[in-house]
Short mmCIF file of C-alpha atoms in Angstrom, two decimals:
data_model
loop_
_atom_site.label_atom_id
_atom_site.label_comp_id
_atom_site.label_asym_id
_atom_site.label_seq_id
_atom_site.Cartn_x
_atom_site.Cartn_y
_atom_site.Cartn_z
CA MET A 18 -17.80 -5.10 -50.52
CA LYS A 19 -16.34 -5.70 -47.07
CA SER A 20 -13.02 -6.78 -48.54
CA VAL A 21 -12.82 -3.58 -50.63
CA LEU A 22 -13.70 -1.46 -47.59
CA TRP A 23 -11.10 -3.21 -45.46
CA ALA A 24 -8.44 -2.88 -48.19
CA GLN A 25 -9.03 0.90 -48.45
CA PHE A 26 -9.05 1.26 -44.67
CA SER A 27 -5.79 -0.68 -44.39
CA LYS A 28 -4.14 1.79 -46.78
CA ASP A 29 -5.16 4.75 -44.63
CA LYS A 30 -4.34 2.92 -41.43
CA ARG A 31 -0.76 2.44 -42.61
CA ASN A 32 -0.53 6.04 -43.86
CA PRO A 33 -3.18 8.30 -42.23
CA ILE A 34 -1.28 11.52 -43.00
CA LEU A 35 -3.60 12.61 -45.85
CA VAL A 36 -6.82 12.36 -43.84
CA LEU A 37 -5.31 13.98 -40.75
CA ALA A 38 -3.69 16.76 -42.80
CA LEU A 39 -6.99 17.62 -44.50
CA ILE A 40 -8.85 17.68 -41.17
CA ILE A 41 -6.24 20.02 -39.69
CA GLY A 42 -6.28 22.03 -42.93
CA SER A 43 -10.04 22.59 -42.63
CA ILE A 44 -9.61 24.02 -39.13
CA LEU A 45 -6.55 26.13 -39.93
CA ALA A 46 -8.11 27.56 -43.12
CA THR A 47 -11.08 28.83 -41.13
CA LEU A 48 -8.89 30.23 -38.35
CA PHE A 49 -6.64 31.98 -40.88
CA PHE A 50 -9.12 33.31 -43.44
CA ALA A 51 -12.28 33.69 -41.36
CA GLY A 52 -10.59 35.14 -38.32
CA GLY A 53 -11.14 32.06 -36.14
CA ILE A 54 -12.26 33.23 -32.71
CA GLN A 55 -14.52 36.26 -33.01
CA THR A 56 -12.15 39.24 -32.69
CA PRO A 57 -12.21 42.63 -34.45
CA THR A 58 -10.48 42.73 -37.83
CA LYS A 59 -7.39 44.94 -37.64
CA VAL A 60 -7.09 47.39 -40.54
CA VAL A 61 -4.18 49.83 -40.90
CA ILE A 62 -4.83 53.38 -42.12
CA PHE A 63 -2.45 56.15 -43.18
CA SER A 64 -2.38 59.47 -44.99
CA GLU A 65 0.24 61.21 -47.10
CA GLU A 66 -1.49 64.58 -47.41
CA ASP A 67 0.03 67.81 -46.12
CA ASN A 68 -2.21 67.66 -43.05
CA ALA A 69 -1.80 63.89 -42.66
CA GLU A 70 -1.94 63.84 -38.87
CA GLU A 71 -5.20 65.78 -38.79
CA ILE A 72 -6.79 63.53 -41.44
CA GLU A 73 -5.68 60.35 -39.66
CA THR A 74 -7.07 61.53 -36.32
CA LYS A 75 -10.40 62.50 -37.88
CA TRP A 76 -11.00 59.29 -39.83
CA GLU A 77 -9.66 56.98 -37.13
CA GLU A 78 -12.43 58.20 -34.83
CA LEU A 79 -15.10 58.00 -37.54
CA LEU A 80 -14.11 54.55 -38.81
CA ASN A 81 -13.91 52.92 -35.37
CA VAL A 82 -17.67 52.83 -34.85
CA ASP A 83 -18.10 49.12 -35.56
CA ASP A 84 -16.93 46.45 -33.12
CA SER A 85 -16.08 44.21 -36.07
CA TYR A 86 -13.15 46.42 -37.16
CA HIS A 87 -10.24 48.10 -35.44
CA PHE A 88 -8.57 50.81 -37.53
CA VAL A 89 -5.02 51.66 -36.51
CA VAL A 90 -2.85 54.52 -37.81
CA THR A 91 0.41 53.24 -39.31
CA ASP A 92 3.39 54.67 -41.14
CA PRO A 93 2.72 54.73 -44.93
CA ASP A 94 5.88 52.85 -45.89
CA GLN A 95 5.25 50.19 -43.26
CA ALA A 96 1.63 49.77 -44.41
CA ARG A 97 2.67 49.29 -48.05
CA GLU A 98 5.38 46.84 -47.07
CA GLU A 99 3.01 44.73 -44.97
CA VAL A 100 0.47 44.59 -47.80
CA ARG A 101 3.17 43.77 -50.35
CA ASP A 102 4.58 40.98 -48.15
CA GLY A 103 1.13 39.54 -47.49
CA ASN A 104 1.23 40.20 -43.74
CA ILE A 105 -2.10 42.06 -43.96
CA ASP A 106 -4.91 41.82 -46.50
CA VAL A 107 -5.79 45.48 -46.85
CA ALA A 108 -4.66 48.99 -45.91
CA VAL A 109 -6.59 52.25 -46.30
CA GLN A 110 -4.91 55.36 -47.69
CA LEU A 111 -6.85 58.38 -46.42
CA MET A 112 -7.44 61.74 -48.08
CA GLU A 113 -9.54 64.69 -46.96
CA MET A 114 -12.80 63.34 -48.37
CA ASP A 115 -11.70 60.24 -50.28
CA TYR A 116 -9.81 57.00 -49.74
CA ARG A 117 -7.92 54.29 -51.59
CA LEU A 118 -7.57 50.61 -50.67
CA LEU A 119 -4.25 48.80 -50.94
CA VAL A 120 -4.86 45.06 -51.27
CA ASN A 121 -2.80 42.01 -52.09
CA SER A 122 -5.74 39.70 -52.92
CA GLU A 123 -9.53 39.81 -53.11
CA LEU A 124 -10.25 37.89 -49.92
CA PRO A 125 -13.70 38.14 -48.28
CA THR A 126 -12.33 40.44 -45.56
CA VAL A 127 -11.30 42.98 -48.22
CA SER A 128 -14.85 43.22 -49.54
CA MET A 129 -16.29 43.68 -46.04
CA VAL A 130 -13.74 46.38 -45.15
CA ARG A 131 -14.49 48.17 -48.42
CA GLN A 132 -18.22 48.20 -47.64
CA HIS A 133 -17.65 49.58 -44.13
CA VAL A 134 -15.21 52.31 -45.21
CA ASP A 135 -17.44 53.32 -48.14
CA LYS A 136 -20.46 53.62 -45.84
CA VAL A 137 -18.58 55.86 -43.38
CA PHE A 138 -17.22 58.12 -46.14
CA GLN A 139 -20.64 58.49 -47.76
CA GLN A 140 -22.21 59.42 -44.43
CA GLU A 141 -19.48 61.98 -43.72
CA ALA A 142 -19.87 63.47 -47.21
CA GLN A 143 -23.60 63.99 -46.61
CA ILE A 144 -22.98 65.68 -43.25
CA SER A 145 -20.27 67.92 -44.77
CA SER A 146 -22.64 68.93 -47.58
CA LEU A 147 -25.27 69.93 -45.03
CA ILE A 148 -22.73 71.97 -43.07
CA ASN A 149 -21.59 73.78 -46.24
CA ALA A 150 -25.18 74.41 -47.33
CA THR A 151 -26.46 75.68 -43.98
CA GLY A 152 -23.29 77.11 -42.48
CA ASN A 153 -24.22 75.49 -39.18
CA GLU A 154 -21.14 73.94 -37.60
CA ASN A 155 -23.22 72.27 -34.89
CA ILE A 156 -25.31 70.29 -37.34
CA ARG A 157 -23.34 67.09 -36.67
CA SER A 158 -24.24 67.02 -32.98
CA GLU A 159 -27.83 68.01 -33.87
CA ILE A 160 -28.12 65.05 -36.22
CA GLU A 161 -26.68 62.68 -33.60
CA ASN A 162 -29.10 63.95 -30.93
CA TYR A 163 -32.01 63.74 -33.33
CA LEU A 164 -31.22 60.16 -34.32
CA ALA A 165 -30.78 59.18 -30.66
CA ASP A 166 -34.37 60.23 -29.95
CA ALA A 167 -36.04 60.22 -33.37
CA PRO A 168 -39.80 60.80 -33.53
CA VAL A 169 -40.23 57.70 -35.69
CA GLN A 170 -38.72 54.49 -34.35
CA ILE A 171 -38.25 51.56 -36.73
CA GLU A 172 -38.26 48.08 -35.30
CA ALA A 173 -36.92 45.23 -37.41
CA GLN A 174 -38.83 42.00 -37.13
CA GLY A 175 -38.42 38.67 -38.88
CA LEU A 176 -41.24 36.91 -40.70
CA ASP A 177 -41.61 34.12 -38.16
CA SER A 178 -40.23 35.73 -35.01
CA GLY A 179 -39.55 39.05 -33.38
CA GLU A 180 -35.80 38.69 -33.72
CA VAL A 181 -33.92 39.32 -36.95
CA PRO A 182 -31.07 36.81 -37.37
CA ASN A 183 -27.55 38.15 -37.05
CA TYR A 184 -25.71 36.88 -40.11
CA ASN A 185 -22.19 35.78 -39.20
CA MET A 186 -19.88 35.68 -42.20
CA ASN A 187 -17.26 33.73 -40.26
CA ILE A 188 -19.65 30.77 -39.93
CA GLN A 189 -20.32 30.83 -43.66
CA LEU A 190 -16.59 30.83 -44.37
CA MET A 191 -16.12 27.95 -41.91
CA PHE A 192 -18.49 25.79 -43.95
CA ALA A 193 -17.01 27.03 -47.23
CA PHE A 194 -13.51 25.92 -46.28
CA THR A 195 -14.75 22.70 -44.66
CA PHE A 196 -16.63 21.72 -47.81
CA LEU A 197 -13.69 22.77 -49.98
CA ILE A 198 -11.27 20.48 -48.14
CA SER A 199 -13.84 17.66 -48.11
CA MET A 200 -14.07 17.87 -51.92
CA PHE A 201 -10.35 17.21 -52.17
CA LEU A 202 -10.57 14.25 -49.78
CA ALA A 203 -13.56 12.75 -51.61
CA GLY A 204 -11.81 13.06 -54.97
CA PHE A 205 -8.54 11.56 -53.79
CA LYS A 206 -10.36 8.56 -52.30
CA VAL A 207 -12.44 8.00 -55.44
CA ASN A 208 -9.25 8.13 -57.51
CA ASN A 209 -8.28 4.83 -55.86
CA VAL A 210 -10.49 3.24 -58.53
CA THR A 211 -8.11 4.47 -61.24
CA ASN A 212 -5.06 3.59 -59.16
CA ASP A 213 -6.25 0.01 -58.67
CA LYS A 214 -7.18 -0.36 -62.36
CA VAL A 215 -3.71 0.78 -63.46
CA SER A 216 -1.91 -1.37 -60.88
CA GLY A 217 -3.90 -4.48 -61.85
CA VAL A 218 -5.67 -4.86 -58.49
CA TRP A 219 -9.01 -4.19 -60.21
CA ASN A 220 -8.56 -7.12 -62.62
CA ARG A 221 -7.64 -9.49 -59.80
CA MET A 222 -10.76 -8.47 -57.87
CA ILE A 223 -12.92 -9.07 -60.94
CA LEU A 224 -11.63 -12.65 -61.14
CA SER A 225 -12.47 -13.17 -57.45
CA PRO A 226 -15.97 -14.00 -56.15
CA ILE A 227 -16.63 -10.28 -55.53
CA SER A 228 -19.31 -8.85 -57.83
CA LYS A 229 -18.58 -5.67 -59.72
CA SER A 230 -21.45 -3.83 -58.02
CA SER A 231 -19.97 -4.75 -54.63
CA MET A 232 -16.63 -3.37 -55.77
CA TYR A 233 -18.17 -0.03 -56.74
CA ILE A 234 -20.17 0.15 -53.52
CA GLY A 235 -17.03 -0.56 -51.51
CA TYR A 236 -15.05 2.27 -53.13
CA ILE A 237 -17.97 4.73 -52.91
CA LEU A 238 -18.87 3.82 -49.32
CA TYR A 239 -15.31 4.15 -48.08
CA SER A 240 -14.88 7.53 -49.82
CA PHE A 241 -18.15 8.62 -48.23
CA LEU A 242 -17.19 7.47 -44.72
CA ALA A 243 -13.73 9.04 -44.88
CA THR A 244 -15.09 12.38 -46.10
CA MET A 245 -17.93 12.44 -43.57
CA PHE A 246 -15.46 11.67 -40.80
CA GLN A 247 -13.49 14.77 -41.76
CA ILE A 248 -16.60 17.01 -41.90
CA VAL A 249 -18.09 15.76 -38.61
CA VAL A 250 -14.79 16.17 -36.76
CA VAL A 251 -14.51 19.77 -37.95
CA LEU A 252 -18.13 20.53 -37.00
CA ILE A 253 -17.63 19.11 -33.51
CA VAL A 254 -14.38 21.04 -33.02
CA PHE A 255 -15.94 24.37 -33.99
CA LYS A 256 -19.26 23.83 -32.19
CA TYR A 257 -18.00 22.46 -28.90
CA GLY A 258 -14.33 23.42 -28.92
CA MET A 259 -14.51 26.98 -30.29
CA ASN A 260 -18.12 27.77 -29.36
CA TYR A 261 -19.29 28.63 -32.87
CA GLU A 262 -23.05 29.22 -32.97
CA LEU A 263 -24.07 26.39 -35.30
CA GLY A 264 -27.61 26.14 -33.98
CA ASP A 265 -29.35 23.27 -32.24
CA SER A 266 -29.94 21.11 -35.34
CA LEU A 267 -26.55 19.47 -35.73
CA TRP A 268 -28.21 16.35 -37.14
CA MET A 269 -29.62 18.42 -40.03
CA LEU A 270 -26.17 19.80 -40.78
CA VAL A 271 -24.88 16.22 -40.88
CA ILE A 272 -27.64 15.23 -43.34
CA ILE A 273 -26.79 18.21 -45.57
CA SER A 274 -23.10 17.28 -45.41
CA ALA A 275 -23.93 13.66 -46.26
CA LEU A 276 -25.82 14.58 -49.42
CA PHE A 277 -23.13 17.08 -50.37
CA THR A 278 -20.48 14.38 -49.90
CA PHE A 279 -22.43 11.90 -52.05
CA SER A 280 -22.79 14.52 -54.81
CA MET A 281 -19.09 15.36 -54.82
CA ILE A 282 -18.11 11.69 -54.80
CA SER A 283 -20.36 11.29 -57.85
CA ILE A 284 -18.66 14.21 -59.62
CA ALA A 285 -15.27 12.71 -58.78
CA MET A 286 -16.50 9.37 -60.17
CA LEU A 287 -17.57 11.17 -63.35
CA LEU A 288 -14.10 12.64 -63.76
CA THR A 289 -12.60 9.21 -63.04
CA GLY A 290 -14.55 7.85 -65.99
CA ILE A 291 -13.20 10.59 -68.25
CA VAL A 292 -9.47 10.51 -67.42
CA LYS A 293 -7.16 7.68 -68.41
CA SER A 294 -4.71 7.64 -65.51
CA PRO A 295 -4.40 8.68 -61.86
CA GLU A 296 -1.90 11.34 -62.90
CA GLN A 297 -4.46 12.99 -65.19
CA PHE A 298 -6.98 12.99 -62.34
CA TYR A 299 -4.48 14.65 -59.98
CA ALA A 300 -3.73 17.25 -62.66
CA ILE A 301 -7.36 18.13 -63.49
CA TYR A 302 -9.33 17.65 -60.25
CA PRO A 303 -7.32 19.97 -57.96
CA SER A 304 -7.48 22.64 -60.68
CA ILE A 305 -11.28 22.54 -60.94
CA ILE A 306 -12.26 22.19 -57.28
CA PRO A 307 -11.07 25.64 -56.03
CA LEU A 308 -13.28 27.28 -58.67
CA ILE A 309 -16.50 25.69 -57.36
CA PRO A 310 -16.75 27.80 -54.15
CA LEU A 311 -16.08 30.94 -56.20
CA VAL A 312 -18.91 30.41 -58.70
CA SER A 313 -21.14 29.16 -55.89
CA GLY A 314 -20.68 32.39 -53.90
CA ALA A 315 -19.42 30.51 -50.84
CA TYR A 316 -16.88 33.23 -50.00
CA MET A 317 -19.30 36.16 -50.40
CA MET A 318 -22.36 37.52 -48.68
CA PRO A 319 -25.65 36.11 -50.00
CA GLY A 320 -26.94 38.03 -53.02
CA THR A 321 -23.49 39.29 -54.05
CA ILE A 322 -23.47 37.29 -57.29
CA THR A 323 -26.27 38.52 -59.56
CA ASN A 324 -25.00 37.40 -62.97
CA LYS A 325 -27.46 34.81 -64.28
CA VAL A 326 -24.77 32.83 -66.09
CA LEU A 327 -22.66 32.48 -62.93
CA LEU A 328 -25.75 31.60 -60.91
CA PHE A 329 -26.64 28.87 -63.42
CA ILE A 330 -23.10 27.46 -63.38
CA GLY A 331 -23.06 27.52 -59.58
CA ASP A 332 -26.34 25.60 -59.40
CA LEU A 333 -24.78 22.79 -61.45
CA PHE A 334 -22.54 21.97 -58.49
CA PRO A 335 -23.73 20.81 -55.06
CA MET A 336 -21.84 23.41 -53.06
CA ALA A 337 -24.29 26.24 -53.80
CA HIS A 338 -27.20 24.09 -52.58
CA ALA A 339 -25.28 22.84 -49.54
CA MET A 340 -24.34 26.39 -48.47
CA ASP A 341 -27.92 27.56 -48.98
CA ALA A 342 -29.27 24.73 -46.81
CA THR A 343 -26.70 25.09 -44.01
CA MET A 344 -27.11 28.87 -43.73
CA SER A 345 -30.91 28.45 -43.66
CA VAL A 346 -30.65 25.97 -40.79
CA ILE A 347 -28.16 28.00 -38.75
CA PHE A 348 -29.43 31.55 -39.20
CA TYR A 349 -33.12 31.09 -39.99
CA ASP A 350 -33.92 27.93 -38.01
CA ALA A 351 -35.23 26.22 -41.14
CA ASN A 352 -36.87 22.85 -40.65
CA PHE A 353 -36.33 19.78 -42.81
CA ASN A 354 -39.18 20.62 -45.20
CA GLU A 355 -37.74 24.10 -45.84
CA ILE A 356 -34.38 22.73 -46.97
CA LEU A 357 -35.85 19.79 -48.89
CA MET A 358 -35.38 21.45 -52.29
CA PRO A 359 -31.58 21.98 -51.94
CA LEU A 360 -31.27 18.40 -50.65
CA LEU A 361 -33.16 17.06 -53.67
CA PHE A 362 -30.98 19.10 -56.04
CA MET A 363 -27.82 17.62 -54.48
CA LEU A 364 -29.30 14.12 -54.67
CA LEU A 365 -30.23 14.63 -58.34
CA ILE A 366 -26.74 15.92 -59.20
CA GLY A 367 -25.22 12.93 -57.41
CA ILE A 368 -27.41 10.33 -59.16
CA ILE A 369 -26.82 11.75 -62.65
CA ALA A 370 -23.05 12.18 -62.19
CA MET A 371 -22.68 8.74 -60.60
CA GLY A 372 -24.62 7.03 -63.37
CA ILE A 373 -22.64 8.68 -66.16
CA GLY A 374 -19.32 8.15 -64.36
CA ILE A 375 -19.79 4.42 -63.77
CA ASN A 376 -21.02 4.00 -67.36
CA LEU A 377 -17.86 5.69 -68.68
CA ILE A 378 -15.64 3.54 -66.45
CA GLU A 379 -17.36 0.38 -67.68
CA ARG A 380 -17.09 1.39 -71.33
CA ARG A 381 -13.40 2.17 -70.91
CA GLY A 382 -12.95 -1.22 -69.25
CA TRP A 383 -14.65 -3.02 -72.16
CA SER A 384 -12.58 -1.02 -74.67
CA ALA A 385 -9.37 -1.97 -72.91
CA ALA A 386 -10.45 -5.62 -72.82
CA ALA A 387 -11.23 -5.55 -76.54
CA LYS A 388 -7.83 -4.20 -77.37
#
């Protein structure tokens, strides 16, 4: 086992570009897609109506009520060009009492902007209906004064504490991209089994005093250590370098990441037992992995996916359980017993996939020997 570990480490020591690139990629993906440091999301707005300037002034004031967004009036042609070129994710075309979104892709920020704009327009439509029904032009200020000192005050309180957790989508996206990159790293390291079998290194190791179980443990352990190194580095950078609020239970996040890593290594081992060459693995694995966060809902707010089929497919992969456990620890201060079920699901997925994968690799080895 030690010789296999040292051999894999020597490969990365001579050429550490892959591991370093994936670590940097995890950080950059979060900074790019999740907004990185907590700053308001800039959204351009424009109107092409006859009274465009009046509409833009009205809705700019109404939309800029949330510190999470900063709506800026822009020239229509410039807004369309920036969306078309991918410089911005979304632009809002304003009408008197309606709007239209211009998007270049369905990124998470687009969905959040859509929800905010829709909420503001619905609220304004209700106020306008009241004004038309009553003929009272001062009803808007009356509503604002009434809500400022309403006779009934509602206080939100959590089940276990007096403070309701503030859900931060950027933290969820940070883990989503970190786990996504770690899946690639785990798969590429596990694929060394196929590389060594094709190159003949595997057969030479079998003839040596190393047992086959030690060989498997060596490959799996090194893949696990390399992937965990990437995840832990990213967690430390965001927690202590960028001051992300990851809670006080970093050790629980590491445990969740460890079980997630084991499960994904097992799935990669399963695919290794199915394919016949490293090239087939590189063709299939990178095509499947980006779909896992999508069906697992890692890029969306909790509860967004309600389709039972998609929920069932997502539960077959460890990412849905890992995201559930990490968000529970960070936002709801869950203890170890409260996240035990997602951990057991990931462990079960890993054991089943690992067992089937090694069995397929062994059967293929015996078939090749028979031929």
